[in-house]
PDB file of N, CA and C in Angstrom:
ATOM      1  N   UNK M   1     115.225-151.955  69.232  1.00  0.00           N
ATOM      2  CA  UNK M   1     114.991-150.581  69.529  1.00  0.00           C
ATOM      3  C   UNK M   1     114.451-149.779  68.356  1.00  0.00           C
ATOM      4  N   UNK M   2     114.164-150.448  67.220  1.00  0.00           N
ATOM      5  CA  UNK M   2     113.626-149.706  66.076  1.00  0.00           C
ATOM      6  C   UNK M   2     112.242-149.136  66.399  1.00  0.00           C
ATOM      7  N   UNK M   3     112.024-147.884  65.995  1.00  0.00           N
ATOM      8  CA  UNK M   3     110.710-147.262  66.099  1.00  0.00           C
ATOM      9  C   UNK M   3     109.968-147.538  64.797  1.00  0.00           C
ATOM     10  N   UNK M   4     108.769-148.083  64.894  1.00  0.00           N
ATOM     11  CA  UNK M   4     107.956-148.270  63.698  1.00  0.00           C
ATOM     12  C   UNK M   4     107.419-146.907  63.265  1.00  0.00           C
ATOM     13  N   UNK M   5     107.236-146.709  61.970  1.00  0.00           N
ATOM     14  CA  UNK M   5     106.660-145.436  61.524  1.00  0.00           C
ATOM     15  C   UNK M   5     105.285-145.231  62.155  1.00  0.00           C
ATOM     16  N   UNK M   6     105.089-144.101  62.787  1.00  0.00           N
ATOM     17  CA  UNK M   6     103.828-143.796  63.472  1.00  0.00           C
ATOM     18  C   UNK M   6     102.702-143.610  62.455  1.00  0.00           C
ATOM     19  N   UNK M   7     101.502-143.887  62.888  1.00  0.00           N
ATOM     20  CA  UNK M   7     100.297-143.672  62.083  1.00  0.00           C
ATOM     21  C   UNK M   7      99.322-142.856  62.927  1.00  0.00           C
ATOM     22  N   UNK M   8      98.605-141.978  62.279  1.00  0.00           N
ATOM     23  CA  UNK M   8      97.580-141.184  62.948  1.00  0.00           C
ATOM     24  C   UNK M   8      96.253-141.451  62.252  1.00  0.00           C
ATOM     25  N   UNK M   9      95.234-141.745  63.040  1.00  0.00           N
ATOM     26  CA  UNK M   9      93.903-142.052  62.529  1.00  0.00           C
ATOM     27  C   UNK M   9      92.897-141.124  63.197  1.00  0.00           C
ATOM     28  N   UNK M  10      92.066-140.480  62.417  1.00  0.00           N
ATOM     29  CA  UNK M  10      90.972-139.669  62.957  1.00  0.00           C
ATOM     30  C   UNK M  10      89.704-140.514  62.853  1.00  0.00           C
ATOM     31  N   UNK M  11      89.010-140.685  63.956  1.00  0.00           N
ATOM     32  CA  UNK M  11      87.819-141.536  64.029  1.00  0.00           C
ATOM     33  C   UNK M  11      86.582-140.671  63.790  1.00  0.00           C
ATOM     34  N   UNK M  12      85.799-141.049  62.787  1.00  0.00           N
ATOM     35  CA  UNK M  12      84.580-140.298  62.467  1.00  0.00           C
ATOM     36  C   UNK M  12      83.340-141.114  62.821  1.00  0.00           C
ATOM     37  N   UNK M  13      82.227-140.440  62.938  1.00  0.00           N
ATOM     38  CA  UNK M  13      80.966-141.140  63.168  1.00  0.00           C
ATOM     39  C   UNK M  13      80.673-142.073  61.995  1.00  0.00           C
ATOM     40  N   UNK M  14      81.027-141.658  60.781  1.00  0.00           N
ATOM     41  CA  UNK M  14      80.856-142.515  59.613  1.00  0.00           C
ATOM     42  C   UNK M  14      81.636-143.812  59.738  1.00  0.00           C
ATOM     43  N   UNK M  15      82.856-143.739  60.318  1.00  0.00           N
ATOM     44  CA  UNK M  15      83.639-144.952  60.558  1.00  0.00           C
ATOM     45  C   UNK M  15      82.866-145.918  61.451  1.00  0.00           C
ATOM     46  N   UNK M  16      82.215-145.373  62.485  1.00  0.00           N
ATOM     47  CA  UNK M  16      81.470-146.225  63.424  1.00  0.00           C
ATOM     48  C   UNK M  16      80.278-146.895  62.742  1.00  0.00           C
ATOM     49  N   UNK M  17      79.550-146.122  61.952  1.00  0.00           N
ATOM     50  CA  UNK M  17      78.382-146.662  61.255  1.00  0.00           C
ATOM     51  C   UNK M  17      78.808-147.709  60.230  1.00  0.00           C
ATOM     52  N   UNK M  18      79.842-147.402  59.455  1.00  0.00           N
ATOM     53  CA  UNK M  18      80.328-148.366  58.454  1.00  0.00           C
ATOM     54  C   UNK M  18      80.805-149.651  59.117  1.00  0.00           C
ATOM     55  N   UNK M  19      81.586-149.531  60.177  1.00  0.00           N
ATOM     56  CA  UNK M  19      82.105-150.707  60.867  1.00  0.00           C
ATOM     57  C   UNK M  19      80.955-151.551  61.425  1.00  0.00           C
ATOM     58  N   UNK M  20      79.972-150.886  62.047  1.00  0.00           N
ATOM     59  CA  UNK M  20      78.822-151.614  62.606  1.00  0.00           C
ATOM     60  C   UNK M  20      78.129-152.439  61.536  1.00  0.00           C
ATOM     61  N   UNK M  21      77.948-151.844  60.361  1.00  0.00           N
ATOM     62  CA  UNK M  21      77.273-152.559  59.279  1.00  0.00           C
ATOM     63  C   UNK M  21      78.088-153.713  58.736  1.00  0.00           C
ATOM     64  N   UNK M  22      79.381-153.516  58.614  1.00  0.00           N
ATOM     65  CA  UNK M  22      80.241-154.558  58.045  1.00  0.00           C
ATOM     66  C   UNK M  22      80.342-155.769  58.965  1.00  0.00           C
ATOM     67  N   UNK M  23      80.507-155.528  60.262  1.00  0.00           N
ATOM     68  CA  UNK M  23      80.695-156.657  61.186  1.00  0.00           C
ATOM     69  C   UNK M  23      79.402-157.155  61.810  1.00  0.00           C
ATOM     70  N   UNK M  24      78.308-156.423  61.588  1.00  0.00           N
ATOM     71  CA  UNK M  24      77.026-156.855  62.127  1.00  0.00           C
ATOM     72  C   UNK M  24      76.825-156.506  63.593  1.00  0.00           C
ATOM     73  N   UNK M  25      77.655-155.626  64.140  1.00  0.00           N
ATOM     74  CA  UNK M  25      77.495-155.189  65.525  1.00  0.00           C
ATOM     75  C   UNK M  25      76.713-153.879  65.496  1.00  0.00           C
ATOM     76  N   UNK M  26      75.404-153.976  65.550  1.00  0.00           N
ATOM     77  CA  UNK M  26      74.562-152.799  65.404  1.00  0.00           C
ATOM     78  C   UNK M  26      74.079-152.267  66.758  1.00  0.00           C
ATOM     79  N   UNK M  27      74.845-152.500  67.806  1.00  0.00           N
ATOM     80  CA  UNK M  27      74.516-151.933  69.105  1.00  0.00           C
ATOM     81  C   UNK M  27      74.412-150.419  68.943  1.00  0.00           C
ATOM     82  N   UNK M  28      73.258-149.830  69.285  1.00  0.00           N
ATOM     83  CA  UNK M  28      73.057-148.411  69.014  1.00  0.00           C
ATOM     84  C   UNK M  28      73.975-147.465  69.783  1.00  0.00           C
ATOM     85  N   UNK M  29      74.698-147.934  70.787  1.00  0.00           N
ATOM     86  CA  UNK M  29      75.643-147.027  71.463  1.00  0.00           C
ATOM     87  C   UNK M  29      76.756-146.590  70.519  1.00  0.00           C
ATOM     88  N   UNK M  30      76.902-147.285  69.379  1.00  0.00           N
ATOM     89  CA  UNK M  30      77.952-146.953  68.423  1.00  0.00           C
ATOM     90  C   UNK M  30      77.481-146.014  67.310  1.00  0.00           C
ATOM     91  N   UNK M  31      76.172-145.750  67.218  1.00  0.00           N
ATOM     92  CA  UNK M  31      75.701-144.899  66.122  1.00  0.00           C
ATOM     93  C   UNK M  31      74.524-143.996  66.468  1.00  0.00           C
ATOM     94  N   UNK M  32      73.830-144.234  67.569  1.00  0.00           N
ATOM     95  CA  UNK M  32      72.641-143.464  67.921  1.00  0.00           C
ATOM     96  C   UNK M  32      72.927-142.661  69.198  1.00  0.00           C
ATOM     97  N   UNK M  33      73.094-141.351  69.031  1.00  0.00           N
ATOM     98  CA  UNK M  33      73.530-140.510  70.147  1.00  0.00           C
ATOM     99  C   UNK M  33      72.560-140.533  71.338  1.00  0.00           C
ATOM    100  N   UNK M  34      71.265-140.460  71.079  1.00  0.00           N
ATOM    101  CA  UNK M  34      70.302-140.467  72.183  1.00  0.00           C
ATOM    102  C   UNK M  34      70.364-141.777  72.969  1.00  0.00           C
ATOM    103  N   UNK M  35      70.497-142.878  72.261  1.00  0.00           N
ATOM    104  CA  UNK M  35      70.598-144.181  72.933  1.00  0.00           C
ATOM    105  C   UNK M  35      71.878-144.253  73.764  1.00  0.00           C
ATOM    106  N   UNK M  36      72.985-143.766  73.185  1.00  0.00           N
ATOM    107  CA  UNK M  36      74.264-143.775  73.913  1.00  0.00           C
ATOM    108  C   UNK M  36      74.153-142.953  75.201  1.00  0.00           C
ATOM    109  N   UNK M  37      73.510-141.796  75.118  1.00  0.00           N
ATOM    110  CA  UNK M  37      73.350-140.952  76.308  1.00  0.00           C
ATOM    111  C   UNK M  37      72.449-141.626  77.338  1.00  0.00           C
ATOM    112  N   UNK M  38      71.401-142.307  76.870  1.00  0.00           N
ATOM    113  CA  UNK M  38      70.520-143.037  77.785  1.00  0.00           C
ATOM    114  C   UNK M  38      71.271-144.166  78.487  1.00  0.00           C
ATOM    115  N   UNK M  39      72.323-144.659  77.849  1.00  0.00           N
ATOM    116  CA  UNK M  39      73.138-145.724  78.438  1.00  0.00           C
ATOM    117  C   UNK M  39      74.233-145.162  79.350  1.00  0.00           C
ATOM    118  N   UNK M  40      74.248-143.826  79.530  1.00  0.00           N
ATOM    119  CA  UNK M  40      75.209-143.221  80.435  1.00  0.00           C
ATOM    120  C   UNK M  40      76.488-142.720  79.783  1.00  0.00           C
ATOM    121  N   UNK M  41      76.533-142.745  78.454  1.00  0.00           N
ATOM    122  CA  UNK M  41      77.714-142.262  77.742  1.00  0.00           C
ATOM    123  C   UNK M  41      77.526-140.804  77.347  1.00  0.00           C
ATOM    124  N   UNK M  42      78.612-140.108  77.091  1.00  0.00           N
ATOM    125  CA  UNK M  42      78.545-138.718  76.655  1.00  0.00           C
ATOM    126  C   UNK M  42      78.133-138.589  75.195  1.00  0.00           C
ATOM    127  N   UNK M  43      78.424-139.606  74.418  1.00  0.00           N
ATOM    128  CA  UNK M  43      78.196-139.591  72.972  1.00  0.00           C
ATOM    129  C   UNK M  43      78.290-141.031  72.494  1.00  0.00           C
ATOM    130  N   UNK M  44      78.123-141.245  71.190  1.00  0.00           N
ATOM    131  CA  UNK M  44      78.374-142.583  70.655  1.00  0.00           C
ATOM    132  C   UNK M  44      79.844-142.904  70.858  1.00  0.00           C
ATOM    133  N   UNK M  45      80.162-144.163  70.971  1.00  0.00           N
ATOM    134  CA  UNK M  45      81.522-144.587  71.279  1.00  0.00           C
ATOM    135  C   UNK M  45      81.985-145.592  70.227  1.00  0.00           C
ATOM    136  N   UNK M  46      83.268-145.544  69.901  1.00  0.00           N
ATOM    137  CA  UNK M  46      83.822-146.445  68.890  1.00  0.00           C
ATOM    138  C   UNK M  46      83.878-147.880  69.406  1.00  0.00           C
ATOM    139  N   UNK M  47      83.750-148.830  68.490  1.00  0.00           N
ATOM    140  CA  UNK M  47      83.942-150.248  68.800  1.00  0.00           C
ATOM    141  C   UNK M  47      85.424-150.453  69.136  1.00  0.00           C
ATOM    142  N   UNK M  48      85.696-151.231  70.149  1.00  0.00           N
ATOM    143  CA  UNK M  48      87.087-151.527  70.489  1.00  0.00           C
ATOM    144  C   UNK M  48      87.823-152.199  69.336  1.00  0.00           C
ATOM    145  N   UNK M  49      87.158-153.119  68.663  1.00  0.00           N
ATOM    146  CA  UNK M  49      87.823-153.836  67.571  1.00  0.00           C
ATOM    147  C   UNK M  49      88.097-152.923  66.370  1.00  0.00           C
ATOM    148  N   UNK M  50      87.285-151.881  66.194  1.00  0.00           N
ATOM    149  CA  UNK M  50      87.561-150.909  65.137  1.00  0.00           C
ATOM    150  C   UNK M  50      88.859-150.176  65.439  1.00  0.00           C
ATOM    151  N   UNK M  51      89.004-149.713  66.667  1.00  0.00           N
ATOM    152  CA  UNK M  51      90.230-148.983  67.015  1.00  0.00           C
ATOM    153  C   UNK M  51      91.440-149.915  66.988  1.00  0.00           C
ATOM    154  N   UNK M  52      91.239-151.157  67.377  1.00  0.00           N
ATOM    155  CA  UNK M  52      92.335-152.129  67.305  1.00  0.00           C
ATOM    156  C   UNK M  52      92.760-152.348  65.861  1.00  0.00           C
ATOM    157  N   UNK M  53      91.797-152.456  64.952  1.00  0.00           N
ATOM    158  CA  UNK M  53      92.110-152.630  63.538  1.00  0.00           C
ATOM    159  C   UNK M  53      92.825-151.426  62.954  1.00  0.00           C
ATOM    160  N   UNK M  54      92.371-150.243  63.348  1.00  0.00           N
ATOM    161  CA  UNK M  54      93.023-149.027  62.841  1.00  0.00           C
ATOM    162  C   UNK M  54      94.492-148.980  63.255  1.00  0.00           C
ATOM    163  N   UNK M  55      94.735-149.198  64.547  1.00  0.00           N
ATOM    164  CA  UNK M  55      96.120-149.116  65.009  1.00  0.00           C
ATOM    165  C   UNK M  55      96.953-150.306  64.515  1.00  0.00           C
ATOM    166  N   UNK M  56      96.300-151.442  64.273  1.00  0.00           N
ATOM    167  CA  UNK M  56      97.014-152.592  63.712  1.00  0.00           C
ATOM    168  C   UNK M  56      97.540-152.326  62.311  1.00  0.00           C
ATOM    169  N   UNK M  57      96.948-151.361  61.630  1.00  0.00           N
ATOM    170  CA  UNK M  57      97.407-150.985  60.287  1.00  0.00           C
ATOM    171  C   UNK M  57      98.874-150.557  60.315  1.00  0.00           C
ATOM    172  N   UNK M  58      99.291-149.932  61.406  1.00  0.00           N
ATOM    173  CA  UNK M  58     100.696-149.554  61.549  1.00  0.00           C
ATOM    174  C   UNK M  58     101.590-150.794  61.467  1.00  0.00           C
ATOM    175  N   UNK M  59     101.156-151.876  62.104  1.00  0.00           N
ATOM    176  CA  UNK M  59     101.963-153.100  62.103  1.00  0.00           C
ATOM    177  C   UNK M  59     101.977-153.778  60.744  1.00  0.00           C
ATOM    178  N   UNK M  60     100.810-153.865  60.091  1.00  0.00           N
ATOM    179  CA  UNK M  60     100.799-154.523  58.785  1.00  0.00           C
ATOM    180  C   UNK M  60     101.555-153.706  57.750  1.00  0.00           C
ATOM    181  N   UNK M  61     101.570-152.385  57.899  1.00  0.00           N
ATOM    182  CA  UNK M  61     102.397-151.570  57.002  1.00  0.00           C
ATOM    183  C   UNK M  61     103.879-151.894  57.190  1.00  0.00           C
ATOM    184  N   UNK M  62     104.261-152.267  58.397  1.00  0.00           N
ATOM    185  CA  UNK M  62     105.655-152.548  58.712  1.00  0.00           C
ATOM    186  C   UNK M  62     106.066-153.973  58.301  1.00  0.00           C
ATOM    187  N   UNK M  63     105.223-154.958  58.617  1.00  0.00           N
ATOM    188  CA  UNK M  63     105.602-156.356  58.373  1.00  0.00           C
ATOM    189  C   UNK M  63     104.952-156.970  57.148  1.00  0.00           C
ATOM    190  N   UNK M  64     103.908-156.344  56.615  1.00  0.00           N
ATOM    191  CA  UNK M  64     103.181-156.908  55.472  1.00  0.00           C
ATOM    192  C   UNK M  64     101.882-157.538  55.927  1.00  0.00           C
ATOM    193  N   UNK M  65     100.854-157.451  55.092  1.00  0.00           N
ATOM    194  CA  UNK M  65      99.521-157.931  55.461  1.00  0.00           C
ATOM    195  C   UNK M  65      99.487-159.397  55.861  1.00  0.00           C
ATOM    196  N   UNK M  66     100.146-160.248  55.110  1.00  0.00           N
ATOM    197  CA  UNK M  66     100.050-161.688  55.367  1.00  0.00           C
ATOM    198  C   UNK M  66     100.989-162.154  56.467  1.00  0.00           C
ATOM    199  N   UNK M  67     101.819-161.282  56.969  1.00  0.00           N
ATOM    200  CA  UNK M  67     102.822-161.689  57.943  1.00  0.00           C
ATOM    201  C   UNK M  67     102.412-161.457  59.395  1.00  0.00           C
ATOM    202  N   UNK M  68     101.410-160.651  59.637  1.00  0.00           N
ATOM    203  CA  UNK M  68     100.979-160.401  61.004  1.00  0.00           C
ATOM    204  C   UNK M  68     100.101-161.565  61.444  1.00  0.00           C
ATOM    205  N   UNK M  69     100.583-162.351  62.398  1.00  0.00           N
ATOM    206  CA  UNK M  69      99.851-163.543  62.821  1.00  0.00           C
ATOM    207  C   UNK M  69      99.294-163.428  64.238  1.00  0.00           C
ATOM    208  N   UNK M  70      99.784-162.480  65.012  1.00  0.00           N
ATOM    209  CA  UNK M  70      99.290-162.317  66.379  1.00  0.00           C
ATOM    210  C   UNK M  70      99.490-160.863  66.780  1.00  0.00           C
ATOM    211  N   UNK M  71      98.469-160.318  67.422  1.00  0.00           N
ATOM    212  CA  UNK M  71      98.492-158.909  67.784  1.00  0.00           C
ATOM    213  C   UNK M  71      97.593-158.721  68.990  1.00  0.00           C
ATOM    214  N   UNK M  72      98.069-158.072  70.001  1.00  0.00           N
ATOM    215  CA  UNK M  72      97.257-157.842  71.188  1.00  0.00           C
ATOM    216  C   UNK M  72      97.304-156.389  71.602  1.00  0.00           C
ATOM    217  N   UNK M  73      96.250-155.960  72.267  1.00  0.00           N
ATOM    218  CA  UNK M  73      96.178-154.589  72.756  1.00  0.00           C
ATOM    219  C   UNK M  73      95.588-154.583  74.161  1.00  0.00           C
ATOM    220  N   UNK M  74      95.728-153.455  74.809  1.00  0.00           N
ATOM    221  CA  UNK M  74      95.068-153.210  76.085  1.00  0.00           C
ATOM    222  C   UNK M  74      94.269-151.931  75.903  1.00  0.00           C
ATOM    223  N   UNK M  75      92.950-152.025  76.032  1.00  0.00           N
ATOM    224  CA  UNK M  75      92.090-150.857  75.877  1.00  0.00           C
ATOM    225  C   UNK M  75      92.146-150.038  77.158  1.00  0.00           C
ATOM    226  N   UNK M  76      92.527-148.772  77.047  1.00  0.00           N
ATOM    227  CA  UNK M  76      92.707-147.943  78.236  1.00  0.00           C
ATOM    228  C   UNK M  76      91.673-146.832  78.365  1.00  0.00           C
ATOM    229  N   UNK M  77      90.985-146.505  77.287  1.00  0.00           N
ATOM    230  CA  UNK M  77      89.964-145.460  77.365  1.00  0.00           C
ATOM    231  C   UNK M  77      89.016-145.582  76.182  1.00  0.00           C
ATOM    232  N   UNK M  78      87.882-144.909  76.308  1.00  0.00           N
ATOM    233  CA  UNK M  78      86.912-144.925  75.221  1.00  0.00           C
ATOM    234  C   UNK M  78      87.370-143.991  74.110  1.00  0.00           C
ATOM    235  N   UNK M  79      86.950-144.310  72.901  1.00  0.00           N
ATOM    236  CA  UNK M  79      87.273-143.493  71.736  1.00  0.00           C
ATOM    237  C   UNK M  79      85.969-142.936  71.183  1.00  0.00           C
ATOM    238  N   UNK M  80      85.952-141.612  70.997  1.00  0.00           N
ATOM    239  CA  UNK M  80      84.755-140.898  70.570  1.00  0.00           C
ATOM    240  C   UNK M  80      84.930-140.395  69.142  1.00  0.00           C
ATOM    241  N   UNK M  81      83.835-140.153  68.419  1.00  0.00           N
ATOM    242  CA  UNK M  81      83.952-139.536  67.096  1.00  0.00           C
ATOM    243  C   UNK M  81      84.713-138.212  67.213  1.00  0.00           C
ATOM    244  N   UNK M  82      85.625-137.996  66.295  1.00  0.00           N
ATOM    245  CA  UNK M  82      86.459-136.803  66.325  1.00  0.00           C
ATOM    246  C   UNK M  82      87.789-137.013  67.013  1.00  0.00           C
ATOM    247  N   UNK M  83      87.926-138.110  67.771  1.00  0.00           N
ATOM    248  CA  UNK M  83      89.205-138.402  68.418  1.00  0.00           C
ATOM    249  C   UNK M  83      90.257-138.763  67.372  1.00  0.00           C
ATOM    250  N   UNK M  84      91.478-138.560  67.738  1.00  0.00           N
ATOM    251  CA  UNK M  84      92.614-138.955  66.917  1.00  0.00           C
ATOM    252  C   UNK M  84      93.361-140.057  67.643  1.00  0.00           C
ATOM    253  N   UNK M  85      93.622-141.162  66.938  1.00  0.00           N
ATOM    254  CA  UNK M  85      94.427-142.255  67.493  1.00  0.00           C
ATOM    255  C   UNK M  85      95.838-142.125  66.953  1.00  0.00           C
ATOM    256  N   UNK M  86      96.799-142.112  67.842  1.00  0.00           N
ATOM    257  CA  UNK M  86      98.206-142.070  67.458  1.00  0.00           C
ATOM    258  C   UNK M  86      98.806-143.433  67.757  1.00  0.00           C
ATOM    259  N   UNK M  87      99.149-144.169  66.716  1.00  0.00           N
ATOM    260  CA  UNK M  87      99.714-145.509  66.890  1.00  0.00           C
ATOM    261  C   UNK M  87     101.237-145.414  66.807  1.00  0.00           C
ATOM    262  N   UNK M  88     101.899-145.860  67.874  1.00  0.00           N
ATOM    263  CA  UNK M  88     103.353-145.888  67.909  1.00  0.00           C
ATOM    264  C   UNK M  88     103.793-147.230  68.493  1.00  0.00           C
ATOM    265  N   UNK M  89     104.992-147.656  68.128  1.00  0.00           N
ATOM    266  CA  UNK M  89     105.513-148.907  68.670  1.00  0.00           C
ATOM    267  C   UNK M  89     107.030-148.925  68.544  1.00  0.00           C
ATOM    268  N   UNK M  90     107.645-149.628  69.459  1.00  0.00           N
ATOM    269  CA  UNK M  90     109.088-149.842  69.445  1.00  0.00           C
ATOM    270  C   UNK M  90     109.344-151.341  69.485  1.00  0.00           C
ATOM    271  N   UNK M  91     110.231-151.808  68.626  1.00  0.00           N
ATOM    272  CA  UNK M  91     110.611-153.217  68.623  1.00  0.00           C
ATOM    273  C   UNK M  91     111.602-153.415  69.767  1.00  0.00           C
ATOM    274  N   UNK M  92     111.220-154.242  70.735  1.00  0.00           N
ATOM    275  CA  UNK M  92     112.090-154.510  71.879  1.00  0.00           C
ATOM    276  C   UNK M  92     113.124-155.577  71.531  1.00  0.00           C
ATOM    277  N   UNK M  93     112.699-156.560  70.755  1.00  0.00           N
ATOM    278  CA  UNK M  93     113.592-157.651  70.362  1.00  0.00           C
ATOM    279  C   UNK M  93     112.966-158.394  69.197  1.00  0.00           C
ATOM    280  N   UNK M  94     113.767-159.156  68.505  1.00  0.00           N
ATOM    281  CA  UNK M  94     113.280-160.020  67.431  1.00  0.00           C
ATOM    282  C   UNK M  94     113.643-161.440  67.811  1.00  0.00           C
ATOM    283  N   UNK M  95     112.622-162.274  67.961  1.00  0.00           N
ATOM    284  CA  UNK M  95     112.846-163.674  68.262  1.00  0.00           C
ATOM    285  C   UNK M  95     112.578-164.513  67.025  1.00  0.00           C
ATOM    286  N   UNK M  96     112.999-165.770  67.066  1.00  0.00           N
ATOM    287  CA  UNK M  96     112.744-166.661  65.942  1.00  0.00           C
ATOM    288  C   UNK M  96     112.402-168.039  66.476  1.00  0.00           C
ATOM    289  N   UNK M  97     111.335-168.620  65.907  1.00  0.00           N
ATOM    290  CA  UNK M  97     110.925-169.966  66.278  1.00  0.00           C
ATOM    291  C   UNK M  97     110.458-170.668  65.019  1.00  0.00           C
ATOM    292  N   UNK M  98     111.002-171.826  64.754  1.00  0.00           N
ATOM    293  CA  UNK M  98     110.644-172.611  63.568  1.00  0.00           C
ATOM    294  C   UNK M  98     110.791-171.805  62.286  1.00  0.00           C
ATOM    295  N   UNK M  99     111.810-170.971  62.231  1.00  0.00           N
ATOM    296  CA  UNK M  99     112.081-170.190  61.036  1.00  0.00           C
ATOM    297  C   UNK M  99     111.203-168.966  60.861  1.00  0.00           C
ATOM    298  N   UNK M 100     110.383-168.660  61.867  1.00  0.00           N
ATOM    299  CA  UNK M 100     109.499-167.494  61.800  1.00  0.00           C
ATOM    300  C   UNK M 100     110.012-166.440  62.766  1.00  0.00           C
ATOM    301  N   UNK M 101     110.206-165.236  62.268  1.00  0.00           N
ATOM    302  CA  UNK M 101     110.662-164.149  63.131  1.00  0.00           C
ATOM    303  C   UNK M 101     109.481-163.520  63.849  1.00  0.00           C
ATOM    304  N   UNK M 102     109.706-163.132  65.095  1.00  0.00           N
ATOM    305  CA  UNK M 102     108.690-162.521  65.940  1.00  0.00           C
ATOM    306  C   UNK M 102     109.209-161.209  66.472  1.00  0.00           C
ATOM    307  N   UNK M 103     108.426-160.136  66.302  1.00  0.00           N
ATOM    308  CA  UNK M 103     108.770-158.847  66.901  1.00  0.00           C
ATOM    309  C   UNK M 103     108.242-158.848  68.331  1.00  0.00           C
ATOM    310  N   UNK M 104     109.061-158.451  69.233  1.00  0.00           N
ATOM    311  CA  UNK M 104     108.650-158.380  70.653  1.00  0.00           C
ATOM    312  C   UNK M 104     108.717-156.951  71.120  1.00  0.00           C
TER     313      UNK M 104
END
């Protein structure tokens, strides 16, 4: 039942451009507003893996960088520049297998 310390992330257009360059995903819907609108979006949209990485920071802050071995998410909505991501989590249980503890 432990609550992990919450993290808040503000997503900027610069974050999208930097992430696109680092990972090589240069799909213009993530950085070119006119292209995004032509594709039916209201604005450029964040990469799902960028938002997953941002919110995963909450977990690595809790367990340590080298200790996070598996992490899953469910994407429920698009993230736009200027949005704020609020990462929260509750530990339901702690399991152990082969001497490794698992947060559930």
